[in-house]
Amino acid sequence: MITQVLIGILSGAAILTAGILIGHYGISQSSSGAPPSWLKDVAKDVDESLIEKFLSEVDNIQIQENLRELTKVPHMATTAGDEQTVQFMLKRWQDPETGLDQAWREEYMVYLSFPDPKNPNKVTVVSPSDTVLHTAREKEKSYTPDQDDPEVVQPYAAYSPAGHAKGKLVYANQGKPSDYQLLNQTIDLRGTVAITRYGGAGRAAKAINAAPYGVLGVLVYTDPLDINDGLMSDIDETYPHSWYLPPSGVERGSFNTHYGDLLTPYLAAKEETYRIPAENITGIPHIPIQPIGFEDAYTLICELGEEAAPAAWQGAFNCTYNFGGPGFKSTSYFNNSDVKLDIFNHEEVKNSSNVMGVIRGSVEPDRYVIYGNHRDSWVHGAIDPSSGTSVMLELTRVLGSLVQQGKWRPRRSMIFGSWGAEEFGLIGSAEYTEQYFAKLSERTVAYVNVDIAVFGKWLHLRMTKNPLLICYLFAAQVDAPGLDSTSVYDNWVRYANRTSPALGIIPRVGYLSGAGSDYAAFVHYLGITSMDISYTYDRTKTNARIYPAYHTAYDTFDYASRFIDPGFVSHQAIARTAGNVLIRLADSLVLPLNCSDYAEILEDYLGTAMTLYEHQLRARNISMEPLKRAVASFRSAAAHLDRVIRTSDLANETPLKVRRINDQLMLLDRAFLDPLAFPDKHAYRHVIWASSDAGKPTFPGLADAFATAESSGQSRHWDKVHYHLSVLSQAIEGAAHTLVDVI
Amino acid sequence: MITQVLIGILSGAAILTAGILIGHYGISQSSSGAPPSWLKDVAKDVDESLIEKFLSEVDNIQIQENLRELTKVPHMATTAGDEQTVQFMLKRWQDPETGLDQAWREEYMVYLSFPDPKNPNKVTVVSPSDTVLHTAREKEKSYTPDQDDPEVVQPYAAYSPAGHAKGKLVYANQGKPSDYQLLNQTIDLRGTVAITRYGGAGRAAKAINAAPYGVLGVLVYTDPLDINDGLMSDIDETYPHSWYLPPSGVERGSFNTHYGDLLTPYLAAKEETYRIPAENITGIPHIPIQPIGFEDAYTLICELGEEAAPAAWQGAFNCTYNFGGPGFKSTSYFNNSDVKLDIFNHEEVKNSSNVMGVIRGSVEPDRYVIYGNHRDSWVHGAIDPSSGTSVMLELTRVLGSLVQQGKWRPRRSMIFGSWGAEEFGLIGSAEYTEQYFAKLSERTVAYVNVDIAVFGKWLHLRMTKNPLLICYLFAAQVDAPGLDSTSVYDNWVRYANRTSPALGIIPRVGYLSGAGSDYAAFVHYLGITSMDISYTYDRTKTNARIYPAYHTAYDTFDYASRFIDPGFVSHQAIARTAGNVLIRLADSLVLPLNCSDYAEILEDYLGTAMTLYEHQLRARNISMEPLKRAVASFRSAAAHLDRVIRTSDLANETPLKVRRINDQLMLLDRAFLDPLAFPDKHAYRHVIWASSDAGKPTFPGLADAFATAESSGQSRHWDKVHYHLSVLSQAIEGAAHTLVDVI
């Protein structure tokens, strides 16, 4: 009986088990069907072990070899050297084992400016009897074979008009409006030639500011005070003995205020695109300008006559910087002589390429994380831009290998851009944003730029970005180069920090309010959340305005590997940090963008604006209340969205809810665009980050409008302040509306 | 034994069943979790039975009663009558049983123009000795008590300046530029007053075109030829005997070329918003203008002297329309007399309200389907706009009831807008789009406008829309009013059709290229796919320019219910058609938008442009190839997306794929926006649908630029043609890029 019962129980149990198994596996969930296979994918978050794997595979020696290859020859935009780098990028990105899903080139016909190799620009000192008393160097002195490459472009100011200028020399400090104004109080500037030093004003501005005073031509040089901590001797102090600029080194550059192709504003520069007449271009000099080395500048400045310039104008030369008579001292060998510029630059429409590559996203291919850097240099461009390109190539090698091996595919798509003709005015990236305006506006999550990856020794992280990007975490995970058990984050906080009301002591980041590199079109024209990352030097150790070989013939592999980043460990840290950012932007379930950070900066800006402007505006019956209300709306809307994100179990909700929140975050910066906010600034549309001349840490359009009104006192200018306040308040309120409940 | 076996089998079966049940229901699918409850919702398509239910519940008598309530008193913008309609809308939309999820008002301070009730505008004929020989009627004749309401605004031209004009009368036909040009060849127009008839040119244009010739004031009237099929007698021919305009009827209107609040372009008109000085307003007359009835026009025109005007200028009066001497015939009682306008209009910033209501979407609340109509009228406004508002209220009653009863909630959110101050220049809707620019741009699927729901008897559907909207199906499902077993679709095709290369004979639809109603800001400023629906009359039965009581004191409930739509069955057909559109836009899994329709119209436009312009452009070295290539790219991209939609099993794929395709469709119209394409046109940004003066069925900016260049012959104008070609080609290429594979 017991046996029978036992058998009964056992068979019952067996039958029950069979039933359970049939029920569980044999019958599909007919009411709702079996869970579809994509369910796990759409809910997946970033994989930390993948990030660890990425970080461990980023290799400093690979970066070094990338740089060696990229800097073999000068590769100024549209030259044969540039084409070599195009082919190199394509080969790497199309490699079946380590390349991307796809890579191709995109071409634009862009307006560039070059010197004439057969007719080099000349700067001379000419006596009244037309004897040439001094001729400035036409090319930089050679210390390594790199400088002897025939493709090294002679120093020149791109977009300086061709022409001849002859006049008595004056010293105009940095060529700021206030510099010429002060100088003009002492000297009649008509018919003079001005020498200026780099810094303080944009390159083109030094000539544009001079022209109204009747100045005929302008020279510009780098003072050893600003770049070399005063050191000047190439016998033992400057490169090749250190990172400092040799006496004959000359900073080249684009003397162009705008960004993007100058003949096709707002239009991609294709062959048949309408081009404005060259005489309608604004923002470039109308008088000749030429850069020279401080060796020649020394010869000229120390001979200048008349009054001593103010203390703030003095540089590192062992003489007093005088204003100039105009012209030289009566005791000088140059007495009564003129300085003469013979400039033979010419403009040309040339074919420039971007190289593009993509990794397709698996779950949301229509969301783009874009990473880019320019490819063109002035000469060999080891640091600018090839340090960034070497980092990009290492990053795509590691990611590409993972993709090609089938080990990983990002949730969102990744787009890599190797931009052309940046040095002439961010042209490749700007044309790209013009051509694909709609698509990029709709779909881009963020843009990450790494141009000069490493600025120098004594290092810490430098980051400029829209506040929206949560950056701190990205940096925390990476070890600081050369510092055992210190993270990039800790090292950064040590050298550059600020106190946030919400977060305590955090790293200091800059804002992308200028057009210093290819992020400009993404931030200012498209309104895309962006970030620019580099490793930089400790400002307590040097006063150099930038790394000293910048835009000279000395920015070579030798220079980079001996003085900027021996062992390439800082490059490695940047590759790791940037890759970490990139993977998190592409793979996180909820985008790593924080709108409350934005509220903090808006409140900061508002506080400054209230302090600086409220009193005077109230006196003119212009209320700042709408702006105050808008910032308060934004703060509360941002807090609301943060709360929604914090309190939602997003991995288990409909993927459309995650997408909705991500769209709110992704499109937030777009809400700050107003194409009519800055009618006088080409392609600046972002009312929070546009460039500003007023130099106040507040809303740029408001600061500029206020400065103009205050200086002119005209009621139409006060009207413009009121108008811009309305534009700004509406944009901030509009942005706030996008963060609250969607309906 | 058999019993035992049987029991054994039975218990075994029972246990097995229990096991199966436990297995099936009791154990969650542990490998991937149970299918989440939202899975069915995200894959759900439109429910045809719900649409049937909606169609059956739309009630003509409810619409009639809505109209009765809305037209009790005149409700010109910002008057007490307007406020009554605000309260009425709020009450209906906040009704707990038939209302929406939420309803509220939004206010703007807008710039309006009114006559002075204490000092009515006067039009008189004055003899040389200052005797008043004739005074035009100050108000329309009463036939029903409606016309006696003290709130009936006297006929006036909104935004006509106040002022006094006296001069010899001339007849200037429709006041087009060509009319004044022709007239000026015969008569020195300086110091004259011109009388014009409605039609041919915009209201404001009739005065703006006159001013350069020295004309001092303008009258405008409706000729019986253009509105009454020639009929003139109120004894038996005109209202209250028919739908025709009585002799004293006067069309009021806004004499304003732009849309949106005139003092706050691109800014929502809030209290503290910056306002431009009124003297900077463009697009309104600078000389007085006043509308009069044809009774008075008859008295004036038939007395005019000198040459007969051309045949095309003759109207329905039983006299010859002469140019005027200037002035009256020598044989006339008015011989040597002047016509005098005394206009006392004043401008005022007043508080105008939009009433807003929403139904929250269940699955994609961040996608908006917007439906709207203005609420303000000139007088009682039975047809314009209350016919549309009555339809909207019936539609929201049926949908609101379904929502309140828990029977239905749309996939996407629905927003209903009852706009204020449309009659003065689409102000309420324009301010709304300015205030919520970012949010609406990002999220709006489509805008549907029903203003004048029914234009007249002898009916068929009239639809203007972006080609993107698939409209045919919407109309097919609804029965045509008064026609057994004929659908709205069949009846429409019968009266208005065209042959499509792809689809054969299909209904003819218009394009939303003007600013005739509140769709303007949605199409032209935001680039949102839009549709305007109404029932209209058969043009073979009448030549009326519009329904004859338009903007007069006769547009009353009596007029509407006796002559426009007895029984309100056409209103019902519009409510059904519009509701059908709305539900499909909100509930369809894949949005009912067809990008290949867009390709067809672009090819049409291109064909016309090639025929009209290619020869002359080639002669000037301006290539149309980029435009041709762009249209071809668009066609192939549209075909590609169509194929993706056709070949995908979207209900069983990740909801993010459906969303991706829907975003491509939703945002397509946005890709055609260029805020800099039409610098001279306020708030026109859509390069395909902007208004055009050239009157050619092709790309508007190209047509206008070409017309200007052809007439001036200046090379800078030919440059503008080339420039606009580049703008256009880039926009079309950019739109095509959004339709191909997302990466």
Coordinates of N, CA and C in Angstrom, one line a residue, chain B residues 288-420:
Chain B
P288 N -5.0 106.3 -45.9 CA -6.3 105.8 -45.4 C -7.0 104.9 -46.5
I289 N -7.6 103.9 -46.0 CA -8.4 103.0 -46.9 C -9.6 102.6 -46.1
Q290 N -10.8 102.5 -46.8 CA -12.0 102.1 -46.1 C -12.9 101.3 -47.1
P291 N -13.5 100.2 -46.5 CA -14.4 99.4 -47.4 C -15.8 99.9 -47.3
I292 N -16.5 99.8 -48.4 CA -17.9 100.3 -48.5 C -18.7 99.2 -49.2
G293 N -20.1 99.3 -49.1 CA -20.9 98.4 -49.8 C -21.1 98.7 -51.3
F294 N -21.6 97.7 -52.1 CA -21.7 98.0 -53.5 C -22.8 99.0 -53.9
E295 N -23.7 99.1 -52.9 CA -24.7 100.2 -53.1 C -24.1 101.5 -53.3
D296 N -23.2 101.8 -52.3 CA -22.4 103.1 -52.4 C -21.4 103.1 -53.6
A297 N -20.8 102.0 -53.8 CA -19.8 101.9 -54.9 C -20.5 102.2 -56.2
Y298 N -21.7 101.7 -56.4 CA -22.5 101.9 -57.6 C -22.7 103.4 -57.8
T299 N -23.1 104.1 -56.8 CA -23.4 105.6 -56.8 C -22.1 106.3 -57.3
L300 N -21.0 105.8 -56.8 CA -19.7 106.5 -57.2 C -19.2 106.2 -58.5
I301 N -19.1 104.9 -58.8 CA -18.5 104.4 -60.0 C -19.3 104.8 -61.3
C302 N -20.6 104.7 -61.2 CA -21.4 105.0 -62.4 C -21.4 106.5 -62.8
E303 N -20.9 107.3 -61.9 CA -20.8 108.8 -62.2 C -19.4 109.2 -62.7
L304 N -18.5 108.2 -62.7 CA -17.1 108.6 -63.1 C -17.0 109.0 -64.5
G305 N -16.1 109.9 -64.8 CA -16.0 110.5 -66.1 C -14.9 109.8 -66.9
E306 N -14.6 110.4 -68.1 CA -13.5 110.1 -69.0 C -13.6 108.7 -69.6
E307 N -12.5 108.2 -70.0 CA -12.4 106.9 -70.8 C -13.0 105.7 -70.1
A308 N -13.6 104.8 -70.8 CA -14.0 103.6 -70.3 C -12.8 102.7 -69.9
A309 N -12.9 102.1 -68.8 CA -11.8 101.1 -68.4 C -11.9 99.9 -69.3
P310 N -10.8 99.1 -69.3 CA -10.8 97.9 -70.1 C -11.9 96.9 -69.8
A311 N -12.1 96.1 -70.7 CA -13.2 95.1 -70.5 C -13.0 94.3 -69.2
A312 N -11.7 93.9 -68.9 CA -11.5 93.1 -67.8 C -11.7 93.8 -66.4
W313 N -11.8 95.1 -66.5 CA -12.1 95.9 -65.3 C -13.6 96.1 -65.0
Q314 N -14.4 95.8 -66.0 CA -15.8 96.0 -65.9 C -16.5 95.0 -64.9
G315 N -17.4 95.6 -64.0 CA -18.1 94.7 -63.1 C -19.5 94.5 -63.5
A316 N -20.4 94.3 -62.5 CA -21.8 93.9 -62.8 C -22.7 95.1 -62.8
F317 N -22.2 96.3 -62.5 CA -23.1 97.4 -62.5 C -23.6 97.7 -63.9
N318 N -24.9 98.2 -64.0 CA -25.4 98.5 -65.4 C -25.0 99.8 -65.9
C319 N -23.7 100.1 -65.8 CA -23.1 101.3 -66.4 C -21.7 100.9 -66.8
T320 N -21.1 101.8 -67.6 CA -19.7 101.6 -68.0 C -18.8 102.1 -66.8
Y321 N -17.8 101.2 -66.5 CA -16.8 101.6 -65.4 C -15.8 102.5 -66.1
N322 N -15.8 103.8 -65.9 CA -14.8 104.7 -66.5 C -13.6 104.8 -65.5
F323 N -12.5 105.2 -66.1 CA -11.3 105.5 -65.2 C -11.5 106.6 -64.2
G324 N -12.4 107.6 -64.6 CA -12.5 108.8 -63.8 C -11.6 109.9 -64.5
G325 N -12.0 111.1 -64.4 CA -11.5 112.2 -65.1 C -10.1 112.6 -64.9
P326 N -9.4 112.7 -63.7 CA -10.0 112.1 -62.5 C -11.2 112.9 -62.1
G327 N -12.1 112.1 -61.4 CA -13.3 112.7 -60.9 C -14.5 112.3 -61.7
F328 N -15.7 113.0 -61.4 CA -16.9 112.5 -62.0 C -17.2 113.2 -63.4
K329 N -18.1 112.6 -64.1 CA -18.6 113.2 -65.4 C -19.0 114.6 -65.2
S330 N -18.8 115.4 -66.3 CA -19.3 116.8 -66.2 C -20.8 116.8 -66.2
T331 N -21.5 115.8 -66.6 CA -22.9 115.8 -66.6 C -23.5 115.3 -65.3
S332 N -22.6 114.9 -64.4 CA -23.0 114.3 -63.1 C -23.4 115.3 -62.1
Y333 N -24.3 115.0 -61.2 CA -24.6 115.8 -60.1 C -23.4 116.0 -59.2
F334 N -22.4 115.0 -59.3 CA -21.2 115.1 -58.5 C -20.1 115.9 -59.3
N335 N -20.4 116.5 -60.5 CA -19.4 117.1 -61.3 C -18.5 118.0 -60.4
N336 N -17.2 117.9 -60.6 CA -16.2 118.7 -59.9 C -16.1 118.4 -58.4
S337 N -16.8 117.4 -58.0 CA -16.8 117.1 -56.5 C -15.6 116.2 -56.2
D338 N -15.2 116.2 -54.9 CA -14.2 115.3 -54.4 C -14.8 114.2 -53.6
V339 N -14.1 113.1 -53.5 CA -14.5 112.1 -52.5 C -13.6 112.3 -51.3
K340 N -14.2 112.2 -50.1 CA -13.5 112.5 -48.9 C -13.6 111.3 -48.0
L341 N -12.4 110.9 -47.4 CA -12.4 109.8 -46.4 C -12.0 110.5 -45.1
D342 N -12.8 110.2 -44.1 CA -12.4 110.7 -42.7 C -12.3 109.4 -41.8
I343 N -11.1 109.0 -41.6 CA -10.9 107.7 -40.9 C -10.4 108.0 -39.5
F344 N -11.1 107.4 -38.5 CA -10.7 107.6 -37.1 C -10.3 106.3 -36.4
N345 N -9.8 105.4 -37.2 CA -9.3 104.2 -36.6 C -8.2 104.5 -35.5
H346 N -8.1 103.6 -34.6 CA -6.9 103.8 -33.6 C -6.4 102.4 -33.3
E347 N -5.1 102.3 -33.0 CA -4.5 101.1 -32.6 C -4.4 100.9 -31.1
E348 N -4.4 99.7 -30.7 CA -4.4 99.5 -29.2 C -3.8 98.1 -28.9
V349 N -3.0 98.1 -27.9 CA -2.5 96.8 -27.4 C -3.5 96.1 -26.5
K350 N -4.0 95.0 -26.8 CA -5.1 94.4 -26.0 C -4.8 92.9 -25.7
N351 N -5.5 92.5 -24.7 CA -5.3 91.1 -24.2 C -6.1 90.1 -25.0
S352 N -5.5 89.2 -25.7 CA -6.2 88.2 -26.5 C -5.9 86.8 -26.0
S353 N -6.9 86.0 -26.0 CA -6.6 84.6 -25.5 C -6.7 83.5 -26.5
N354 N -5.8 82.6 -26.4 CA -6.0 81.3 -27.0 C -6.6 80.4 -25.9
V355 N -7.6 79.5 -26.3 CA -8.0 78.5 -25.3 C -7.4 77.1 -25.8
M356 N -6.7 76.5 -24.9 CA -6.0 75.2 -25.2 C -6.6 74.1 -24.5
G357 N -6.6 72.9 -25.1 CA -7.0 71.7 -24.5 C -6.2 70.5 -24.9
V358 N -6.0 69.5 -24.1 CA -5.2 68.4 -24.5 C -5.9 67.0 -24.1
I359 N -5.6 66.0 -24.9 CA -5.8 64.6 -24.5 C -4.4 64.0 -24.5
R360 N -4.0 63.5 -23.3 CA -2.7 63.0 -23.2 C -2.5 61.7 -24.0
G361 N -1.4 61.5 -24.7 CA -1.2 60.2 -25.4 C -0.8 59.2 -24.4
S362 N -1.1 57.9 -24.7 CA -0.8 56.8 -23.8 C 0.6 56.3 -24.1
V363 N 1.0 56.1 -25.3 CA 2.3 55.4 -25.6 C 3.4 56.4 -26.0
E364 N 3.0 57.4 -26.7 CA 4.0 58.4 -27.2 C 3.4 59.8 -26.8
P365 N 3.3 60.1 -25.6 CA 2.7 61.5 -25.2 C 3.6 62.6 -25.8
D366 N 4.8 62.4 -26.1 CA 5.7 63.4 -26.6 C 5.6 63.6 -28.1
R367 N 4.5 63.0 -28.7 CA 4.2 63.3 -30.1 C 2.8 64.0 -30.1
Y368 N 2.8 65.1 -30.8 CA 1.6 66.0 -30.8 C 0.9 66.0 -32.1
V369 N -0.4 65.7 -32.1 CA -1.3 66.0 -33.2 C -2.1 67.2 -32.8
I370 N -2.0 68.3 -33.6 CA -2.6 69.5 -33.2 C -3.8 69.8 -34.1
Y371 N -4.9 70.2 -33.5 CA -6.1 70.6 -34.3 C -6.5 71.9 -33.8
G372 N -6.8 72.8 -34.8 CA -7.1 74.2 -34.3 C -8.0 75.0 -35.3
N373 N -8.5 76.0 -34.7 CA -9.3 77.0 -35.4 C -9.3 78.3 -34.6
H374 N -9.5 79.4 -35.3 CA -9.7 80.6 -34.5 C -11.1 80.8 -34.0
R375 N -11.2 81.6 -33.0 CA -12.4 81.7 -32.3 C -13.1 83.1 -32.6
D376 N -12.2 84.1 -32.8 CA -12.7 85.5 -33.0 C -13.3 85.6 -34.4
S377 N -14.3 86.5 -34.5 CA -15.0 86.8 -35.8 C -14.9 88.3 -36.0
W378 N -15.4 88.8 -37.2 CA -15.6 90.2 -37.3 C -16.9 90.6 -36.7
V379 N -18.0 89.9 -37.0 CA -19.3 90.2 -36.4 C -19.8 89.0 -35.7
H380 N -20.9 88.4 -36.1 CA -21.3 87.2 -35.5 C -20.5 85.9 -35.9
G381 N -20.0 86.1 -37.1 CA -19.1 85.0 -37.6 C -19.6 83.6 -37.6
A382 N -20.8 83.4 -38.1 CA -21.4 82.1 -38.1 C -20.6 81.1 -38.9
I383 N -20.2 81.5 -40.1 CA -19.4 80.7 -41.0 C -17.9 80.8 -40.6
D384 N -17.5 82.1 -40.6 CA -16.1 82.4 -40.3 C -16.0 83.0 -39.0
P385 N -15.6 82.3 -37.9 CA -15.0 80.9 -37.9 C -15.9 79.9 -37.2
S386 N -17.1 80.3 -36.9 CA -17.8 79.5 -35.9 C -18.3 78.2 -36.5
S387 N -18.4 78.1 -37.8 CA -18.7 76.8 -38.4 C -17.6 75.8 -38.0
G388 N -16.3 76.3 -38.1 CA -15.2 75.4 -37.7 C -15.2 75.1 -36.2
T389 N -15.5 76.1 -35.4 CA -15.4 75.9 -34.0 C -16.5 74.9 -33.6
S390 N -17.7 75.0 -34.2 CA -18.8 74.1 -33.9 C -18.4 72.7 -34.2
V391 N -17.7 72.5 -35.3 CA -17.2 71.2 -35.7 C -16.2 70.7 -34.7
M392 N -15.2 71.6 -34.3 CA -14.2 71.2 -33.3 C -14.8 70.8 -32.0
L393 N -15.9 71.5 -31.6 CA -16.5 71.2 -30.3 C -17.2 69.8 -30.4
E394 N -17.8 69.5 -31.5 CA -18.5 68.2 -31.6 C -17.4 67.1 -31.6
L395 N -16.4 67.4 -32.3 CA -15.3 66.4 -32.4 C -14.7 66.2 -31.0
T396 N -14.5 67.2 -30.2 CA -13.9 67.0 -28.9 C -14.9 66.4 -27.9
R397 N -16.2 66.7 -28.2 CA -17.2 66.0 -27.3 C -17.2 64.5 -27.5
V398 N -17.1 64.1 -28.8 CA -17.1 62.6 -29.0 C -15.8 62.0 -28.4
L399 N -14.7 62.6 -28.8 CA -13.4 62.1 -28.3 C -13.3 62.2 -26.8
G400 N -13.7 63.3 -26.3 CA -13.6 63.6 -24.8 C -14.5 62.5 -24.0
S401 N -15.7 62.2 -24.6 CA -16.5 61.2 -23.9 C -15.8 59.9 -23.9
L402 N -15.2 59.5 -25.0 CA -14.5 58.2 -25.0 C -13.4 58.2 -24.0
V403 N -12.7 59.3 -23.9 CA -11.6 59.3 -22.9 C -12.1 59.3 -21.5
Q404 N -13.2 60.1 -21.2 CA -13.7 60.2 -19.8 C -14.3 58.9 -19.4
Q405 N -14.9 58.2 -20.4 CA -15.4 56.9 -20.0 C -14.4 55.8 -19.9
G406 N -13.2 56.1 -20.2 CA -12.1 55.1 -20.1 C -12.1 54.1 -21.3
K407 N -12.8 54.5 -22.4 CA -12.9 53.6 -23.5 C -11.7 53.7 -24.5
W408 N -11.0 54.8 -24.4 CA -10.0 55.1 -25.4 C -9.1 56.1 -24.9
R409 N -7.8 56.0 -25.3 CA -6.8 57.1 -25.2 C -5.9 57.0 -26.3
P410 N -5.7 58.1 -27.0 CA -4.8 58.0 -28.2 C -3.4 57.6 -27.9
R411 N -2.7 57.0 -28.9 CA -1.3 56.6 -28.7 C -0.5 57.9 -28.5
R412 N -0.8 58.9 -29.4 CA 0.0 60.2 -29.3 C -0.9 61.3 -28.7
S413 N -0.3 62.3 -28.2 CA -1.1 63.4 -27.6 C -1.9 64.2 -28.6
M414 N -3.1 64.7 -28.2 CA -3.8 65.6 -29.1 C -3.9 66.9 -28.4
I415 N -3.6 68.0 -29.2 CA -3.7 69.3 -28.6 C -4.7 70.1 -29.5
F416 N -5.6 70.7 -28.8 CA -6.7 71.5 -29.5 C -6.4 73.0 -29.2
G417 N -6.5 73.8 -30.2 CA -6.2 75.2 -30.0 C -7.4 76.0 -30.6
S418 N -8.0 76.9 -29.7 CA -9.0 77.8 -30.2 C -8.3 79.2 -30.2
W419 N -7.8 79.6 -31.3 CA -6.9 80.8 -31.4 C -7.7 82.1 -31.4
G420 N -7.0 83.1 -30.8 CA -7.6 84.4 -30.7 C -7.0 85.3 -31.8

